[in-house]
Structure formats: C-alpha cells, structure tokens
XYZ file of C-alpha atoms in Angstrom:
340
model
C 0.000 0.000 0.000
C 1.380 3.046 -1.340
C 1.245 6.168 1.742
C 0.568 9.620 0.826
C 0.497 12.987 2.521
C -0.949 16.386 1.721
C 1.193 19.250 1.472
C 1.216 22.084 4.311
C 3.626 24.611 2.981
C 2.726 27.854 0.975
C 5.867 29.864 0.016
C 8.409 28.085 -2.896
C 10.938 27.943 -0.147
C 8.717 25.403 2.434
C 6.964 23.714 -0.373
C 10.497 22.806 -1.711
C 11.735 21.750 1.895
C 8.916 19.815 2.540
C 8.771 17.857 -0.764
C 12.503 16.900 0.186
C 11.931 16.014 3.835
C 9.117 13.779 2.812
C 10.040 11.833 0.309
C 13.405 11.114 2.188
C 11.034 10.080 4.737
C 9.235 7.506 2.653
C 5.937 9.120 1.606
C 5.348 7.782 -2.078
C 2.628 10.872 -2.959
C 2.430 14.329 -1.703
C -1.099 16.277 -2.460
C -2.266 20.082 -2.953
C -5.832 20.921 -2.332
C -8.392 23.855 -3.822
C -8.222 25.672 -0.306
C -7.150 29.259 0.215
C -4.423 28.726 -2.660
C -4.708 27.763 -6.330
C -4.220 23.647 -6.275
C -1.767 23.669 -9.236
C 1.321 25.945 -8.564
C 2.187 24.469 -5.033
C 3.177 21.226 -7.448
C 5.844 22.983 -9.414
C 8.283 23.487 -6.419
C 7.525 19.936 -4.956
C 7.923 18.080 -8.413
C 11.102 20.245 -9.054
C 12.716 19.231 -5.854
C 11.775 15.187 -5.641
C 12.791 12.537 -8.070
C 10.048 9.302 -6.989
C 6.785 10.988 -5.355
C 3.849 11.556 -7.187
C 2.625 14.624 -6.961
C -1.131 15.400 -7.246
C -4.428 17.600 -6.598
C -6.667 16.371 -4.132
C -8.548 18.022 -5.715
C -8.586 20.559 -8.250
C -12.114 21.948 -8.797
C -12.953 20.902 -12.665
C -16.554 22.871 -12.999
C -13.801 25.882 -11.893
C -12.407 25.811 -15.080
C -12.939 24.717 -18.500
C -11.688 21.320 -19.865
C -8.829 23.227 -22.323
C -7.031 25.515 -19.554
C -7.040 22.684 -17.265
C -5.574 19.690 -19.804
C -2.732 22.740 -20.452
C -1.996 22.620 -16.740
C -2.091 18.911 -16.499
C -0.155 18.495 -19.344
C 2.712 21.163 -18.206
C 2.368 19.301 -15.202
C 3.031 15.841 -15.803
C 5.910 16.971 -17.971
C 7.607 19.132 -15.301
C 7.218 16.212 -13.151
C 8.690 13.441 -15.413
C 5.740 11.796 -15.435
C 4.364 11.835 -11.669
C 1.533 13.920 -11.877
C -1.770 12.781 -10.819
C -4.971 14.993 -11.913
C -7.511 14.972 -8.767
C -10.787 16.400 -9.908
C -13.889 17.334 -7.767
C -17.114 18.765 -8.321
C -17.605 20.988 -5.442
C -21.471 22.088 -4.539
C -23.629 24.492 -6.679
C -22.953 27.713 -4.442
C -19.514 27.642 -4.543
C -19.679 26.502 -8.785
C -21.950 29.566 -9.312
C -21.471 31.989 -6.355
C -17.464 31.881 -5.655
C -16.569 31.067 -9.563
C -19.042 32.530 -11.503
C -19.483 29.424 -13.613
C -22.201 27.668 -14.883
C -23.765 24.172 -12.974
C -25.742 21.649 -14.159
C -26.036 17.555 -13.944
C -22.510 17.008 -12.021
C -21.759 13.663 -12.341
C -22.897 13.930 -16.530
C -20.745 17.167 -17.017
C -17.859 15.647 -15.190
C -18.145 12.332 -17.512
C -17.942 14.601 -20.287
C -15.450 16.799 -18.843
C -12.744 13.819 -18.668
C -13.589 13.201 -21.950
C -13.279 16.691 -23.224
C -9.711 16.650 -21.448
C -9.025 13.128 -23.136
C -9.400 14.550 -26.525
C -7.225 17.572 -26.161
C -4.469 15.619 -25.222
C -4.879 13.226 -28.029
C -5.418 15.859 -30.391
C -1.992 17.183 -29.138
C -0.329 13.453 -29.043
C -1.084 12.870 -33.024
C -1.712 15.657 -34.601
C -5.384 14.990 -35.566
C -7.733 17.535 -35.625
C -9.508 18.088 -32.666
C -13.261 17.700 -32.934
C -14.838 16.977 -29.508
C -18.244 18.183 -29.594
C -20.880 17.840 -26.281
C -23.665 18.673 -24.484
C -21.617 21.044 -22.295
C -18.183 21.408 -23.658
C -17.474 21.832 -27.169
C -13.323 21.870 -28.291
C -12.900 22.209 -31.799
C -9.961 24.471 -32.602
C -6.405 23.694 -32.295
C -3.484 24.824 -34.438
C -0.338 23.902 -34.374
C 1.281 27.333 -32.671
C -1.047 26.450 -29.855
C -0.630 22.635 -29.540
C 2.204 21.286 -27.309
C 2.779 18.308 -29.043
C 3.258 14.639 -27.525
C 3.927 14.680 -24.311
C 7.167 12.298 -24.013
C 5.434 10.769 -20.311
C 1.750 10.110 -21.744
C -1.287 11.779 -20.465
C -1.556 12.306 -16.517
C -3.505 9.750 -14.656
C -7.302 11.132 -14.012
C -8.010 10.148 -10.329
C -12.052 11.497 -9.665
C -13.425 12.445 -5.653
C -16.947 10.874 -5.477
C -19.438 10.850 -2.671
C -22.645 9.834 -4.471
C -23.115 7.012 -6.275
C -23.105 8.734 -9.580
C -19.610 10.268 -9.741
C -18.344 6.811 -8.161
C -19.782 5.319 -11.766
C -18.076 7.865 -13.507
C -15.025 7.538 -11.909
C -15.190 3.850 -13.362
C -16.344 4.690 -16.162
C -13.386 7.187 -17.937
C -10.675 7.884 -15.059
C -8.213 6.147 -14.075
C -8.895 6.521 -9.926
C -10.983 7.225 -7.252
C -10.959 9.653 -4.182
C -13.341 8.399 -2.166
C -14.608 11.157 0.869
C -12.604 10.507 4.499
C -16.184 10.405 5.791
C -16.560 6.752 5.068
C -15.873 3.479 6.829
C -14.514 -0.084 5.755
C -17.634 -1.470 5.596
C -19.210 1.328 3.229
C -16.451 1.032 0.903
C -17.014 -2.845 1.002
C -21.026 -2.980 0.432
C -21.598 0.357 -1.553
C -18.641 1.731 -2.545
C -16.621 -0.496 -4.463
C -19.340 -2.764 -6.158
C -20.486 0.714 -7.688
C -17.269 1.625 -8.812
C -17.252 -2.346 -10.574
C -20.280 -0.888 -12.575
C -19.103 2.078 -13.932
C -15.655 0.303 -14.773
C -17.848 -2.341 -16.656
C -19.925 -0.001 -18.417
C -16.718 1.719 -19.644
C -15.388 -1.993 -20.724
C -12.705 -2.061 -18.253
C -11.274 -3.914 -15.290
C -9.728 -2.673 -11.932
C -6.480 -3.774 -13.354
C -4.684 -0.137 -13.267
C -7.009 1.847 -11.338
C -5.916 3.554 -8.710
C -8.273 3.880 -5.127
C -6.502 6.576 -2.643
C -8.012 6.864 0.742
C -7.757 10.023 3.032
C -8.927 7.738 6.480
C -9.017 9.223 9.598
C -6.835 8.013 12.207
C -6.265 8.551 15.969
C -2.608 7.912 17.376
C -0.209 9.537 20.163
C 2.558 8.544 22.204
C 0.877 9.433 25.440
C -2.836 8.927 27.197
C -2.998 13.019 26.534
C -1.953 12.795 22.912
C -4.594 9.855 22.467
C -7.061 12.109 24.274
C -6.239 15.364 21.965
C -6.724 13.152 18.557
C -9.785 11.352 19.822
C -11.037 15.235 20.277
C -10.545 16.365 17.141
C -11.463 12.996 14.843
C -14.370 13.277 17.345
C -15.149 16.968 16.124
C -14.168 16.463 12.633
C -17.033 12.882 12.733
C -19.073 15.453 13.341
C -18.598 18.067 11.239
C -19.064 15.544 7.944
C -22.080 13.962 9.567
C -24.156 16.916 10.105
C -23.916 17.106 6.234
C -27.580 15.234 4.579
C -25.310 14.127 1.449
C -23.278 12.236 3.614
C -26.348 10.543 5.671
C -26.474 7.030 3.722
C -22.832 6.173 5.238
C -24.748 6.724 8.715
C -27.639 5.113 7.554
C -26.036 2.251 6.798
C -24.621 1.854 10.589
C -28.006 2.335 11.791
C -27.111 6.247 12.689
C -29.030 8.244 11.092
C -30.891 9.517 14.133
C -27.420 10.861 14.960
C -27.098 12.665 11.552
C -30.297 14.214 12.088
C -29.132 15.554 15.411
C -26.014 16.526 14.352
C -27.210 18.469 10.780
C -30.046 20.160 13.923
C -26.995 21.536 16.320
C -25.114 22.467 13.086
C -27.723 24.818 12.433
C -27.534 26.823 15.878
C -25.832 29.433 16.460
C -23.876 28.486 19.898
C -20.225 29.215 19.793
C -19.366 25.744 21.204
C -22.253 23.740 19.024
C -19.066 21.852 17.551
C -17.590 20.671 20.672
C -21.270 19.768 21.656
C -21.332 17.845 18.413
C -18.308 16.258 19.148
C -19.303 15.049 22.532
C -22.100 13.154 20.312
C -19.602 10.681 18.837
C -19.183 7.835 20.903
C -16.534 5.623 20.996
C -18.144 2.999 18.820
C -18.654 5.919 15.884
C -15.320 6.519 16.775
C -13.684 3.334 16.101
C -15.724 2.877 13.366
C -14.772 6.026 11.291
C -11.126 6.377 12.530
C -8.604 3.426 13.085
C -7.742 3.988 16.998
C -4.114 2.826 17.985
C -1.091 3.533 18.865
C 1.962 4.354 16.456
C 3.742 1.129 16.337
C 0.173 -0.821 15.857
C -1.642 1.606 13.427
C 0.516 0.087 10.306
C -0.981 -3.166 11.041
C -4.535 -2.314 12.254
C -4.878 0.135 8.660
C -3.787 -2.964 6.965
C -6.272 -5.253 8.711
C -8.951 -2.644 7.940
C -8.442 -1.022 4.470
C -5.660 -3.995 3.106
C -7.494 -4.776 -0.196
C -9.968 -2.031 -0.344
C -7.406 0.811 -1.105
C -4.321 1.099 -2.846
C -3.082 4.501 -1.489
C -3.557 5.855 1.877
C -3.143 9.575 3.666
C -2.987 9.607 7.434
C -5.908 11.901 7.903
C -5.344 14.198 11.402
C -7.659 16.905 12.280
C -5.087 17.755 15.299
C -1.461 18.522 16.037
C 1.066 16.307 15.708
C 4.339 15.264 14.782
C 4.993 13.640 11.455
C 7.628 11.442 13.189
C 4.179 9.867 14.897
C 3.725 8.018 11.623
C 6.990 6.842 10.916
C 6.399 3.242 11.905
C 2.841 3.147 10.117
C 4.676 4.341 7.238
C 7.675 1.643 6.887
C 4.987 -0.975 7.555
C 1.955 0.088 4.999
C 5.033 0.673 2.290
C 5.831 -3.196 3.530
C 3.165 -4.658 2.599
C-alpha cells in the first residue's frame, strides 16, 4: 500500500523543503488541495525538488475551469514532473460553482463524464496531430493549431483520479478515469457494500477492469505517544465525525450503521448558532462511531490495524489528522503500509 500525505507549505521555499523532507522520509505521494491557494502551482516546487513521489491535486475543482485551460496545466504538469503527476478532480457544490466562480452548474456527475472526456481529446489531439473535434452537451473543443498545440507529451497523459461521494460520480469515476478519491467520511464497511461494487459498474460499463485503477483513501486516524496525545486526537477525529455527519449528502454512510438519528441531530446543532455547538457535536460521537470512522491505535500498531482494515480495499492511503502532531508519529505506520 502506497502512503501519501498532503502538502502544508505555501511559500516556494517550504513547499520545496517539505517535498525533500518527505520523500526522504518515505511518503510515495504528496497532495495540494483547492483551499485558500490555487491547487496547481504548489506542485511545481515539490515536483522540481523530488525525483520518486507523485505529486497530485486532491482536488482541483474541474466545474472551476474549462476542460482546455485545465488539460494545459495537467499536461505542463506531468511533464515538469517526469511523469508523476496525478490529476484529482472534484465537483464541489452548486454555491460555490456559481457563487465563488461565476461558472455555470448543471447535472454534475454527466458534465464531469464529459469533462474527462473533453480533457481526453485535447491531449490526443496534441499526441497525433489529428484535428480536434470533440463536440458535447456542455463542452465543445474544436480548434487547435499547431502554434497552440504542445505536441506529444514524451510521459503520456496524466492519470485522471475522480473524488466521489454519491453514487453517480463513483460510476463515472469507473467509467473514464483512471482513480478514485473516495470522501474521508466513510468506513470499511461502506467502501465494502456500496462503494466499491459501484465503482465495478461504472468500470464495466466503460469496458474495463480494476487492473490499473488507482483507489486513494484520506482515512481518519487517531494515534499519540501518550494517554494526553490519544485524548487530543480522539477530540478532534471526534469533532471532525461530526462536522461531515451533520452534512444530509453524507447521511447514507450513517444510515447504513443504523445512525441516522445521529445525523439528524447533528445536521439540527449544526444549524444553531452556539459558539461551542461543535464541541457539543463532538461530545455526540461515541466511541463505537469513533472506532468505526477512525482506526484507533497507537503508532507502532496503526501500520498493522490500517492494513487489517483497508488492506485490499485501497491502494493509497493519507494519514488523515484533524489535530497537532508530529509527522515522526507516523513513521512506523509508514515503513509498515510501504511493507506490505
């Protein structure tokens, strides 16, 4: 199982220090995310400055942007990189689509189909010189000429890795990319039942096989060295439980656990306007939510008990930690995920 981590830095100078650091540490991806920075740039420092990570969005937001100006990126990307760059897409939600980025929304999970496709036939436009003729029913790419075409890229097109919640973009994802991101607000057995026999679909209806495809796994862990460092991570998975499953879209993972009385409670104090609602939401999740949402050990166990939980359901994982703590913490997890 392949271990991945997402980038903290922000300036050239940390990205660059922490790409090095990291990958001399083991860590075989390092991610960017569409936060308070643009997704893409953080990459060029960290693929500069490593020779064997991967180096990917997780995620980029596609409906942000058209399917051209983000196959340029990609492309520049995976060349700068030598071939280690991994295109993350999301959809985001219809407020942030139309309010934040002024862009248009409609029918996610069809527009993103035809979004990787769009994508697909720009760079094969630019790998053999055909003409490009992609024509949709939201994206239509029909001009190219040579002054504007990059040519073949020498390392292939990027690998297309897709973040699904809903069943829909999971089938997509199968259907035309080459990976899935599935949400951190999931559990073993959801990825087991629902999940994964969804993803099977799409891959069939796009004539494939899971041979090649890629499924990376931000999960949610709780570790420390000490009964107060246990405490602190328990505290803010606990929070963090919460903050996901006050969220309706995310109800049928509860659901299937036989929680959704506890997502209905939660999405209720999410609503107030209490300073400490999220600690109070927090308190909510008990220790068997806990332990079912988060794997709960200490460092030199957590290796194996992510292995016993997600060995064979996942082929990449991040350490997800929604609390302070030393990367060091991991180390042992690390060596032993890489291991097996």
């Amino acid at each position: 199982m392949k271990v991945d981590a997402m980038l903290r830095g922000t300036s050239p100078a940390e990205l660059a220090a922490e790409a090095r650091e990291r990958e001399a540490a083991g860590i075989d991806g390092l991610w960017s995310y569409e936060g308070q920075h643009d997704p893409f740039l953080p990459l060029m420092p960290v693929a500069e400055h490593t020779s064997r990570v991967s180096v990917g969005t997780a995620i980029a937001v596609a409906f942000a942007r058209n399917p051209m100006s983000t196959a340029y990126v990609a492309n520049d990307l995976q060349l700068h990189s030598g071939g280690r760059f991994l295109l993350g897409l999301g959809s985001q939600v219809r407020p942030h689509i139309e309010r934040r980025f002024g862009m248009p929304w409609s029918r996610p999970a069809p527009r993103m189909r035809e979004y990787v496709q769009a994508m697909r036939a720009i760079w094969d436009a630019w790998a053999t010189g055909e003409r490009l003729a992609f024509r949709g029913e939201f994206y239509s790419h029909t001009l190219m000429t040579p002054f504007f075409s990059p040519g073949p890229n020498p390392y292939g097109p990027p690998a297309v890795h897709l973040a699904a919640v809903g069943d829909r973009m999971t089938h997509v994802a199968g259907e035309v990319c080459d990976g899935l991101l599935p949400h951190p607000f999931t559990t073993a057995r959801y990825l087991r039942e629902h999940t994964l026999p969804v993803l099977a679909e799409g891959l069939a209806a796009g004539g494939r096989s899971r041979d090649g495809f890629t499924v990376s796994f931000s999960g949610m862990v709780v570790t420390g060295r000490t009964e107060e460092e246990m405490a602190a991570a328990a505290r803010g998975v606990r929070e963090q439980i919460a903050f996901y499953g006050s969220t309706p879209a995310y109800r049928p993972v509860l659901d299937l656990h036989g929680w959704g009385e506890l997502g209905a409670e939660l999405n209720r104090l999410s609503r107030g306007t209490d300073d400490d609602r999220w600690q109070r939401m927090g308190e909510l999740i008990d220790d068997e939510v806990l332990d079912v949402f988060a794997v709960v050990a200490e460092p030199d166990r957590l290796g194996a008990a992510i292995l016993a939980r997600f060995g064979g359901l996942v082929d990449r994982f991040t350490f997800y930690t929604p609390y302070e703590h030393d990367d060091a913490l991991f180390a042992p997890a690390t060596e032993e995920l890489r291991r097996a």
